[in-house]
Coordinates of N, CA and C in Angstrom, one line a residue:
M1 N -2.4 194.2 50.3 CA -2.4 192.8 50.4 C -2.1 192.2 49.0
R2 N -1.6 191.0 48.9 CA -1.4 190.3 47.7 C -2.7 190.0 47.0
D3 N -2.8 190.3 45.7 CA -4.0 190.1 44.9 C -4.1 188.6 44.6
I4 N -5.1 188.0 45.2 CA -5.3 186.5 45.0 C -6.4 186.2 44.0
R5 N -6.8 187.2 43.3 CA -7.9 187.0 42.3 C -7.6 185.9 41.3
P6 N -6.4 185.8 40.8 CA -6.1 184.7 39.8 C -6.3 183.3 40.5
E7 N -5.9 183.2 41.8 CA -6.1 181.9 42.4 C -7.6 181.6 42.6
V8 N -8.3 182.7 43.0 CA -9.8 182.5 43.2 C -10.5 182.1 41.9
Q9 N -10.1 182.8 40.8 CA -10.6 182.4 39.5 C -10.3 181.0 39.1
A10 N -9.1 180.5 39.4 CA -8.7 179.2 39.1 C -9.5 178.2 39.9
A11 N -9.7 178.5 41.2 CA -10.5 177.7 42.1 C -11.9 177.5 41.5
A12 N -12.5 178.7 41.0 CA -13.9 178.6 40.5 C -13.9 177.7 39.2
Q13 N -12.9 177.9 38.4 CA -12.8 177.1 37.2 C -12.7 175.6 37.5
L14 N -11.9 175.2 38.6 CA -11.7 173.8 38.9 C -13.0 173.2 39.4
V15 N -13.8 173.9 40.3 CA -15.0 173.4 40.8 C -16.0 173.2 39.7
N16 N -16.1 174.1 38.8 CA -17.0 173.9 37.7 C -16.6 172.8 36.8
E17 N -15.3 172.6 36.5 CA -14.9 171.5 35.7 C -15.1 170.2 36.4
T18 N -15.0 170.2 37.7 CA -15.2 169.0 38.5 C -16.6 168.4 38.4
V19 N -17.6 169.3 38.3 CA -19.0 168.9 38.2 C -19.6 168.9 36.9
S20 N -18.9 169.3 35.9 CA -19.4 169.7 34.5 C -20.2 168.5 33.9
T21 N -19.7 167.3 34.2 CA -20.4 166.1 33.6 C -21.2 165.3 34.6
A22 N -21.5 165.9 35.7 CA -22.2 165.2 36.8 C -23.6 164.8 36.3
D23 N -24.0 163.6 36.6 CA -25.4 163.1 36.3 C -26.1 163.0 37.6
E24 N -27.3 162.4 37.4 CA -28.2 162.3 38.6 C -27.6 161.4 39.7
A25 N -26.9 160.3 39.3 CA -26.3 159.4 40.3 C -25.2 160.1 41.0
V26 N -24.4 160.9 40.3 CA -23.3 161.6 40.9 C -23.8 162.6 41.9
V27 N -24.8 163.5 41.6 CA -25.2 164.5 42.5 C -26.0 164.0 43.7
R28 N -26.6 162.8 43.6 CA -27.2 162.2 44.7 C -26.3 161.4 45.6
G29 N -25.1 161.2 45.1 CA -24.1 160.4 45.9 C -23.6 161.2 47.1
P30 N -23.0 160.5 48.0 CA -22.5 161.1 49.2 C -21.3 162.0 48.9
S31 N -21.2 163.1 49.6 CA -20.0 164.0 49.5 C -19.1 163.6 50.7
G32 N -18.0 164.3 50.8 CA -17.1 164.1 51.9 C -17.6 164.7 53.2
L33 N -18.7 165.4 53.2 CA -19.2 166.0 54.4 C -20.4 165.2 55.0
P34 N -20.3 164.8 56.2 CA -21.3 163.9 56.8 C -22.8 164.5 56.6
G35 N -23.6 163.6 56.1 CA -25.0 164.0 55.9 C -25.3 164.8 54.7
W36 N -24.3 165.2 53.9 CA -24.5 166.0 52.7 C -24.3 165.2 51.5
S37 N -25.2 165.2 50.5 CA -24.9 164.7 49.2 C -24.1 165.7 48.4
R38 N -23.6 165.3 47.2 CA -22.9 166.3 46.4 C -23.9 167.4 46.0
G39 N -25.1 167.1 45.9 CA -26.1 168.2 45.6 C -26.1 169.2 46.6
H40 N -26.0 168.8 47.9 CA -25.9 169.8 49.0 C -24.6 170.7 48.8
V41 N -23.5 170.1 48.5 CA -22.3 170.8 48.4 C -22.3 171.8 47.3
I42 N -22.8 171.4 46.1 CA -23.0 172.2 44.9 C -23.9 173.4 45.3
T43 N -25.0 173.1 45.9 CA -25.9 174.2 46.2 C -25.3 175.2 47.2
H44 N -24.6 174.7 48.2 CA -23.9 175.5 49.2 C -22.9 176.5 48.5
I45 N -22.1 175.9 47.6 CA -21.1 176.8 46.9 C -21.8 177.8 46.1
A46 N -22.9 177.4 45.4 CA -23.6 178.4 44.5 C -24.3 179.5 45.4
N47 N -24.9 179.1 46.4 CA -25.6 180.0 47.3 C -24.6 181.0 48.0
F48 N -23.5 180.4 48.4 CA -22.5 181.2 49.0 C -22.0 182.2 48.0
S49 N -21.8 181.8 46.8 CA -21.3 182.7 45.7 C -22.2 183.9 45.5
E50 N -23.5 183.6 45.5 CA -24.5 184.6 45.3 C -24.5 185.6 46.5
A51 N -24.4 185.0 47.7 CA -24.4 185.8 48.9 C -23.1 186.7 49.0
M52 N -22.0 186.2 48.6 CA -20.8 187.0 48.6 C -20.8 188.0 47.5
T53 N -21.4 187.7 46.4 CA -21.5 188.7 45.3 C -22.2 189.9 45.8
R54 N -23.3 189.6 46.6 CA -24.1 190.7 47.1 C -23.3 191.5 48.1
Q55 N -22.4 190.8 48.9 CA -21.6 191.5 49.9 C -20.6 192.5 49.1
V56 N -20.0 192.0 48.0 CA -19.1 192.9 47.2 C -19.9 194.0 46.6
D57 N -21.0 193.8 45.9 CA -21.7 194.8 45.2 C -22.1 195.9 46.2
E58 N -22.6 195.5 47.4 CA -23.1 196.5 48.3 C -22.0 197.3 49.0
A59 N -20.9 196.6 49.2 CA -19.7 197.3 49.8 C -19.2 198.3 48.9
L60 N -19.1 198.0 47.6 CA -18.6 199.0 46.6 C -19.6 200.2 46.5
R61 N -20.8 200.1 47.0 CA -21.8 201.2 47.0 C -21.8 201.9 48.4
G62 N -20.9 201.4 49.3 CA -20.8 202.0 50.6 C -21.9 201.5 51.6
R63 N -22.5 200.3 51.3 CA -23.6 199.8 52.1 C -23.2 198.5 52.7
L64 N -23.8 198.2 53.8 CA -23.7 196.9 54.5 C -25.0 196.1 54.3
I65 N -25.0 194.8 54.1 CA -26.2 194.0 54.0 C -25.9 192.6 54.6
E66 N -27.0 192.0 55.1 CA -26.8 190.7 55.7 C -26.3 189.7 54.6
V67 N -25.5 188.7 55.1 CA -25.0 187.8 54.2 C -26.1 186.9 53.5
Y68 N -27.0 186.4 54.3 CA -28.1 185.6 53.9 C -29.4 186.3 54.5
D69 N -30.4 186.6 53.7 CA -31.6 187.1 54.2 C -32.2 186.1 55.1
G70 N -32.4 186.4 56.4 CA -32.9 185.4 57.4 C -31.8 184.7 58.1
G71 N -30.5 185.1 57.9 CA -29.4 184.5 58.7 C -29.1 183.1 58.4
R72 N -28.5 182.4 59.4 CA -28.1 181.0 59.3 C -29.3 180.1 59.0
P73 N -30.4 180.2 59.7 CA -31.5 179.3 59.4 C -31.9 179.4 57.9
A74 N -32.0 180.6 57.3 CA -32.3 180.7 55.9 C -31.2 180.1 55.0
R75 N -30.0 180.2 55.4 CA -28.9 179.6 54.7 C -29.1 178.1 54.6
D76 N -29.3 177.5 55.8 CA -29.4 176.0 55.9 C -30.6 175.6 55.1
A77 N -31.8 176.3 55.2 CA -33.0 175.9 54.5 C -32.8 176.0 53.0
G78 N -32.0 177.0 52.6 CA -31.8 177.1 51.1 C -31.0 176.0 50.6
I79 N -30.0 175.5 51.4 CA -29.2 174.3 50.9 C -30.1 173.1 50.8
E80 N -30.9 172.9 51.8 CA -31.8 171.7 51.8 C -32.8 171.8 50.7
A81 N -33.3 173.0 50.4 CA -34.3 173.1 49.4 C -33.7 172.9 48.0
G82 N -32.4 173.3 47.8 CA -31.8 173.2 46.5 C -31.1 171.9 46.2
A83 N -30.8 171.2 47.2 CA -29.9 170.0 47.0 C -30.5 168.9 46.1
G84 N -31.8 168.8 46.1 CA -32.5 167.8 45.3 C -32.8 168.1 43.9
R85 N -32.4 169.3 43.4 CA -32.7 169.7 42.0 C -32.0 168.8 41.0
P86 N -32.5 168.8 39.8 CA -31.9 168.0 38.7 C -30.4 168.3 38.5
A87 N -29.6 167.4 38.1 CA -28.1 167.6 38.0 C -27.8 168.8 37.1
A88 N -28.5 168.9 36.0 CA -28.2 170.0 35.0 C -28.5 171.3 35.7
E89 N -29.5 171.4 36.5 CA -29.9 172.7 37.1 C -28.8 173.0 38.2
L90 N -28.4 172.0 38.9 CA -27.3 172.3 39.9 C -26.0 172.8 39.3
V91 N -25.6 172.1 38.2 CA -24.4 172.5 37.5 C -24.5 173.9 36.9
A92 N -25.7 174.2 36.3 CA -25.9 175.6 35.7 C -25.9 176.6 36.8
H93 N -26.5 176.3 37.9 CA -26.6 177.3 39.0 C -25.2 177.6 39.5
L94 N -24.4 176.6 39.7 CA -23.0 176.8 40.2 C -22.2 177.6 39.2
R95 N -22.3 177.3 37.9 CA -21.6 178.0 36.9 C -21.9 179.5 36.9
E96 N -23.2 179.8 36.9 CA -23.7 181.2 36.8 C -23.3 181.9 38.1
A97 N -23.5 181.3 39.2 CA -23.2 182.0 40.5 C -21.7 182.3 40.7
T98 N -20.9 181.4 40.3 CA -19.4 181.6 40.5 C -18.9 182.6 39.4
A99 N -19.5 182.6 38.2 CA -19.1 183.6 37.2 C -19.5 185.0 37.7
A100 N -20.7 185.2 38.3 CA -21.1 186.5 38.8 C -20.2 186.9 39.9
L101 N -19.7 186.0 40.8 CA -18.9 186.3 41.9 C -17.5 186.8 41.4
I102 N -16.9 186.0 40.4 CA -15.6 186.4 39.9 C -15.7 187.8 39.2
A103 N -16.8 188.1 38.5 CA -17.0 189.4 37.9 C -17.1 190.5 39.0
A104 N -17.7 190.2 40.1 CA -17.8 191.1 41.2 C -16.5 191.5 41.8
W105 N -15.7 190.4 42.0 CA -14.3 190.6 42.5 C -13.5 191.5 41.6
D106 N -13.7 191.3 40.3 CA -12.9 192.0 39.3 C -13.2 193.5 39.4
M107 N -14.3 193.9 40.0 CA -14.7 195.3 40.1 C -14.1 196.0 41.3
V108 N -13.4 195.2 42.1 CA -12.8 195.8 43.3 C -11.5 196.5 43.0
G109 N -11.4 197.8 43.3 CA -10.2 198.5 43.1 C -9.1 198.4 44.2
A110 N -8.0 198.9 43.9 CA -6.9 198.8 44.9 C -7.2 199.5 46.2
D111 N -8.0 200.5 46.2 CA -8.3 201.2 47.4 C -9.6 200.7 48.1
D112 N -10.2 199.6 47.6 CA -11.5 199.2 48.1 C -11.4 198.0 49.1
W113 N -10.2 197.4 49.3 CA -10.1 196.2 50.0 C -10.5 196.4 51.5
E114 N -10.4 197.5 52.0 CA -10.7 197.8 53.4 C -12.2 198.1 53.6
R115 N -12.9 198.1 52.6 CA -14.4 198.4 52.7 C -15.0 197.3 53.6
P116 N -15.9 197.7 54.6 CA -16.4 196.7 55.4 C -17.5 195.9 54.8
I117 N -17.7 194.6 55.2 CA -18.8 193.7 54.8 C -19.3 193.1 56.1
M118 N -20.5 192.5 56.0 CA -21.1 191.9 57.2 C -20.7 190.4 57.3
H119 N -20.1 189.8 56.2 CA -19.6 188.5 56.3 C -18.5 188.5 57.4
R120 N -18.7 187.8 58.5 CA -17.7 187.7 59.6 C -17.4 189.1 60.1
N121 N -18.2 190.1 59.9 CA -17.9 191.5 60.3 C -16.5 191.9 59.9
S122 N -16.2 191.6 58.6 CA -14.8 191.8 58.1 C -14.8 192.9 57.0
N123 N -13.9 192.7 56.0 CA -13.8 193.6 54.9 C -13.6 192.8 53.6
L124 N -13.5 193.5 52.5 CA -13.4 192.8 51.2 C -12.2 192.0 51.1
A125 N -11.1 192.4 51.8 CA -9.9 191.6 51.7 C -10.1 190.3 52.4
A126 N -10.8 190.3 53.5 CA -11.1 189.0 54.2 C -12.1 188.2 53.4
G127 N -13.0 188.9 52.7 CA -14.1 188.3 51.9 C -13.5 187.5 50.7
I128 N -12.5 188.0 50.1 CA -12.0 187.3 48.9 C -11.2 186.1 49.4
H129 N -10.6 186.2 50.6 CA -9.9 185.0 51.2 C -11.0 183.9 51.6
A130 N -12.1 184.4 52.1 CA -13.2 183.4 52.4 C -13.7 182.7 51.1
T131 N -13.8 183.5 50.1 CA -14.2 182.9 48.8 C -13.2 181.8 48.4
W132 N -11.9 182.1 48.5 CA -10.8 181.2 48.1 C -11.0 179.9 49.0
R133 N -11.2 180.0 50.3 CA -11.4 178.8 51.1 C -12.6 178.0 50.7
E134 N -13.7 178.7 50.5 CA -15.0 178.0 50.2 C -14.9 177.2 48.9
L135 N -14.3 177.8 47.9 CA -14.2 177.1 46.6 C -13.2 176.0 46.7
A136 N -12.0 176.2 47.3 CA -11.0 175.2 47.3 C -11.3 174.0 48.2
V137 N -11.8 174.3 49.4 CA -12.1 173.2 50.3 C -13.3 172.4 49.9
H138 N -14.4 173.1 49.4 CA -15.6 172.3 49.0 C -15.4 171.6 47.7
T139 N -14.5 172.0 46.9 CA -14.1 171.2 45.7 C -13.6 169.8 46.1
V140 N -12.8 169.8 47.1 CA -12.3 168.5 47.7 C -13.5 167.7 48.3
D141 N -14.4 168.4 49.0 CA -15.5 167.8 49.6 C -16.4 167.1 48.6
L142 N -16.4 167.5 47.4 CA -17.3 166.8 46.4 C -16.8 165.4 46.1
D143 N -15.6 165.0 46.4 CA -15.1 163.7 46.3 C -15.3 163.2 44.9
L144 N -14.9 164.0 43.9 CA -15.0 163.7 42.5 C -13.6 163.8 41.8
G145 N -12.6 163.6 42.5 CA -11.3 163.7 41.8 C -10.3 164.6 42.5
P146 N -10.5 165.9 42.5 CA -9.5 166.8 43.2 C -9.4 166.5 44.7
T147 N -8.2 166.5 45.2 CA -8.0 166.3 46.6 C -7.1 167.4 47.2
A148 N -6.9 167.4 48.5 CA -6.1 168.5 49.1 C -4.6 168.5 48.6
A149 N -4.2 167.4 47.9 CA -2.9 167.3 47.3 C -2.7 168.4 46.3
G150 N -3.8 168.9 45.7 CA -3.7 170.0 44.7 C -3.6 171.4 45.3
W151 N -3.7 171.5 46.6 CA -3.7 172.8 47.2 C -2.3 173.4 47.2
S152 N -2.2 174.7 46.9 CA -0.8 175.3 46.8 C -0.3 175.6 48.2
E153 N 1.0 175.9 48.3 CA 1.6 176.2 49.6 C 1.0 177.5 50.1
A154 N 0.7 178.5 49.2 CA 0.1 179.7 49.7 C -1.2 179.5 50.3
F155 N -2.0 178.6 49.7 CA -3.4 178.3 50.2 C -3.3 177.6 51.5
C156 N -2.4 176.6 51.6 CA -2.2 175.8 52.8 C -1.8 176.8 54.0
L157 N -0.9 177.6 53.8 CA -0.4 178.5 54.9 C -1.5 179.5 55.3
H158 N -2.3 180.0 54.3 CA -3.4 180.8 54.6 C -4.5 180.0 55.5
L159 N -4.8 178.8 55.0 CA -5.8 178.0 55.7 C -5.4 177.7 57.1
L160 N -4.2 177.3 57.3 CA -3.6 177.0 58.6 C -3.8 178.2 59.5
D161 N -3.4 179.4 59.1 CA -3.5 180.6 59.9 C -5.0 180.9 60.2
F162 N -5.9 180.8 59.3 CA -7.3 181.0 59.5 C -7.8 180.1 60.6
L163 N -7.4 178.9 60.5 CA -7.9 177.8 61.4 C -7.2 177.7 62.8
R164 N -6.3 178.7 63.1 CA -5.6 178.6 64.4 C -6.5 178.4 65.6
P165 N -7.7 178.9 65.6 CA -8.6 178.6 66.8 C -9.0 177.1 67.0
R166 N -8.6 176.3 66.0 CA -8.9 174.9 66.2 C -8.0 174.1 67.1
T167 N -6.8 174.7 67.4 CA -5.8 174.1 68.3 C -6.4 174.0 69.7
P168 N -6.4 172.8 70.3 CA -7.0 172.7 71.6 C -6.2 173.5 72.7
E169 N -6.9 173.9 73.7 CA -6.2 174.6 74.8 C -5.3 173.7 75.5
G170 N -4.1 174.2 75.9 CA -3.1 173.4 76.5 C -2.2 172.6 75.6
V171 N -2.3 172.9 74.3 CA -1.5 172.1 73.3 C -0.7 173.1 72.5
Q172 N 0.6 172.8 72.4 CA 1.5 173.5 71.4 C 1.6 172.6 70.2
L173 N 0.9 173.0 69.2 CA 0.9 172.2 68.0 C 2.0 172.6 67.0
T174 N 2.9 171.6 66.7 CA 4.0 171.9 65.8 C 3.8 171.0 64.5
L175 N 3.7 171.6 63.4 CA 3.6 170.9 62.1 C 4.9 171.0 61.4
H176 N 5.5 169.8 61.1 CA 6.8 169.8 60.4 C 6.5 169.2 59.0
P177 N 6.1 170.1 58.0 CA 6.0 169.6 56.7 C 7.3 169.1 56.1
T178 N 7.2 168.0 55.3 CA 8.4 167.6 54.6 C 8.7 168.4 53.4
D179 N 7.8 169.3 53.1 CA 8.0 170.1 51.9 C 7.6 171.6 52.1
G180 N 7.7 172.1 53.3 CA 7.3 173.5 53.6 C 7.9 173.9 54.9
P181 N 7.5 175.1 55.3 CA 8.0 175.7 56.6 C 7.3 175.1 57.8
T182 N 8.1 175.0 58.9 CA 7.5 174.6 60.2 C 6.4 175.6 60.6
W183 N 5.3 175.1 61.2 CA 4.2 175.9 61.6 C 3.9 175.6 63.0
Q184 N 3.7 176.6 63.9 CA 3.3 176.3 65.3 C 2.2 177.1 65.7
N185 N 1.4 176.6 66.7 CA 0.3 177.3 67.3 C 0.0 176.8 68.7
G186 N -0.4 177.7 69.6 CA -0.8 177.2 70.9 C 0.3 177.2 71.9
A187 N 0.0 176.9 73.1 CA 1.0 176.8 74.2 C 0.6 175.6 75.1
G188 N 1.6 174.9 75.6 CA 1.3 173.8 76.5 C 2.1 172.5 76.1
Q189 N 1.5 171.4 76.2 CA 2.1 170.1 75.8 C 2.4 170.1 74.3
E190 N 3.6 169.8 73.9 CA 3.9 169.9 72.5 C 3.5 168.6 71.8
V191 N 2.8 168.8 70.7 CA 2.4 167.8 69.8 C 3.1 168.0 68.4
I192 N 3.9 167.1 68.0 CA 4.6 167.3 66.7 C 4.0 166.3 65.7
L193 N 3.7 166.9 64.5 CA 3.1 166.1 63.4 C 4.0 166.3 62.2
T194 N 4.3 165.2 61.4 CA 5.1 165.3 60.2 C 4.3 164.7 59.1
G195 N 4.5 165.4 57.9 CA 3.9 164.9 56.7 C 4.0 165.9 55.6
A196 N 3.4 165.7 54.5 CA 3.3 166.7 53.4 C 2.5 167.9 53.9
L197 N 2.8 169.1 53.5 CA 2.1 170.3 53.9 C 0.6 170.1 53.6
T198 N 0.3 169.6 52.4 CA -1.1 169.4 52.0 C -1.9 168.4 52.9
D199 N -1.2 167.4 53.3 CA -1.8 166.4 54.2 C -2.0 167.0 55.6
L200 N -1.0 167.7 56.2 CA -1.2 168.4 57.5 C -2.3 169.4 57.4
T201 N -2.4 170.1 56.3 CA -3.4 171.2 56.2 C -4.8 170.5 56.1
A202 N -4.9 169.5 55.3 CA -6.2 168.8 55.2 C -6.7 168.2 56.6
W203 N -5.7 167.7 57.3 CA -6.1 167.2 58.7 C -6.6 168.3 59.5
Y204 N -5.9 169.4 59.5 CA -6.2 170.6 60.4 C -7.6 171.2 60.0
A205 N -7.9 171.0 58.7 CA -9.2 171.5 58.2 C -10.3 170.5 58.4
G206 N -10.0 169.4 59.0 CA -11.1 168.4 59.2 C -11.4 167.5 58.1
R207 N -10.4 167.4 57.1 CA -10.6 166.6 55.9 C -9.6 165.4 56.0
T208 N -9.9 164.4 55.2 CA -9.1 163.2 55.2 C -7.8 163.6 54.4
P209 N -6.6 163.4 55.0 CA -5.4 163.7 54.3 C -5.2 162.7 53.2
P210 N -4.7 163.2 52.0 CA -4.4 162.2 50.9 C -3.3 161.3 51.2
G211 N -2.3 161.7 52.1 CA -1.2 160.9 52.4 C -1.0 160.8 53.9
P212 N 0.1 160.1 54.3 CA 0.2 159.8 55.7 C 0.7 160.9 56.6
I213 N 0.4 160.9 57.8 CA 0.9 161.9 58.8 C 1.5 161.1 60.0
T214 N 2.7 161.5 60.4 CA 3.3 160.8 61.5 C 3.1 161.6 62.8
G215 N 2.7 160.9 63.8 CA 2.5 161.6 65.1 C 1.1 161.3 65.6
S216 N 0.8 161.6 66.8 CA -0.5 161.4 67.4 C -1.3 162.7 67.3
T217 N -2.4 162.6 66.5 CA -3.2 163.8 66.2 C -4.2 164.0 67.3
P218 N -4.2 165.3 67.9 CA -5.2 165.6 68.9 C -6.5 165.9 68.3
E219 N -7.5 165.8 69.2 CA -8.9 166.2 68.7 C -9.0 167.7 68.6
L220 N -9.4 168.2 67.5 CA -9.4 169.7 67.2 C -10.7 170.3 67.6
L221 N -10.7 171.6 67.9 CA -11.9 172.4 68.1 C -12.6 172.7 66.8
P222 N -13.8 173.2 66.9 CA -14.6 173.4 65.6 C -13.9 174.5 64.8
W223 N -14.4 174.6 63.5 CA -14.0 175.7 62.6 C -14.4 177.0 63.3
P224 N -13.6 178.0 63.1 CA -13.9 179.4 63.7 C -15.0 180.0 62.8

């Protein structure tokens, strides 16, 4: 597989730069995710980073471990418990957690990517792509400057392919980016959308596109 560690490291740097000067008003303010403050998003990214670091560390030892002790309920409770912390603590937690995750990915050798992990019952290759998605998408969700317009073509095409299960049944979705390759998914009534690749990808990811999209957008299924 293509080594995306430089992109993941850049995504970690961007999210930390985005919140580096956040004060109490900023972290208590609403994020782009319904019902979540920016403190919720920061906590989620940090907690995910710690959980994925553990996935990598244990995989390299030949062991499997649950992503979050206690599963999804514990994950959700951890986000709620951490979201109200002081801004400085939130920023420090994110910085330390993402640094540890980047260090963990740096330990993965060329022959290690097929090692299994419990995250989505996948492997380390899928896990680093999940890390890329979490960092890049949630940086946009912070609503503190960076938008989907900053996503690379490689990231957009990866995200579109990961999100293929969102296309409704009975729809052939055709995306015609003005600045990228045509993308299709599904079978049935054709729906054609036109716009910048980043705008089309943001829409398909359930985020507000930075720019216009031409065409009638269907209601999408949940994230896989």
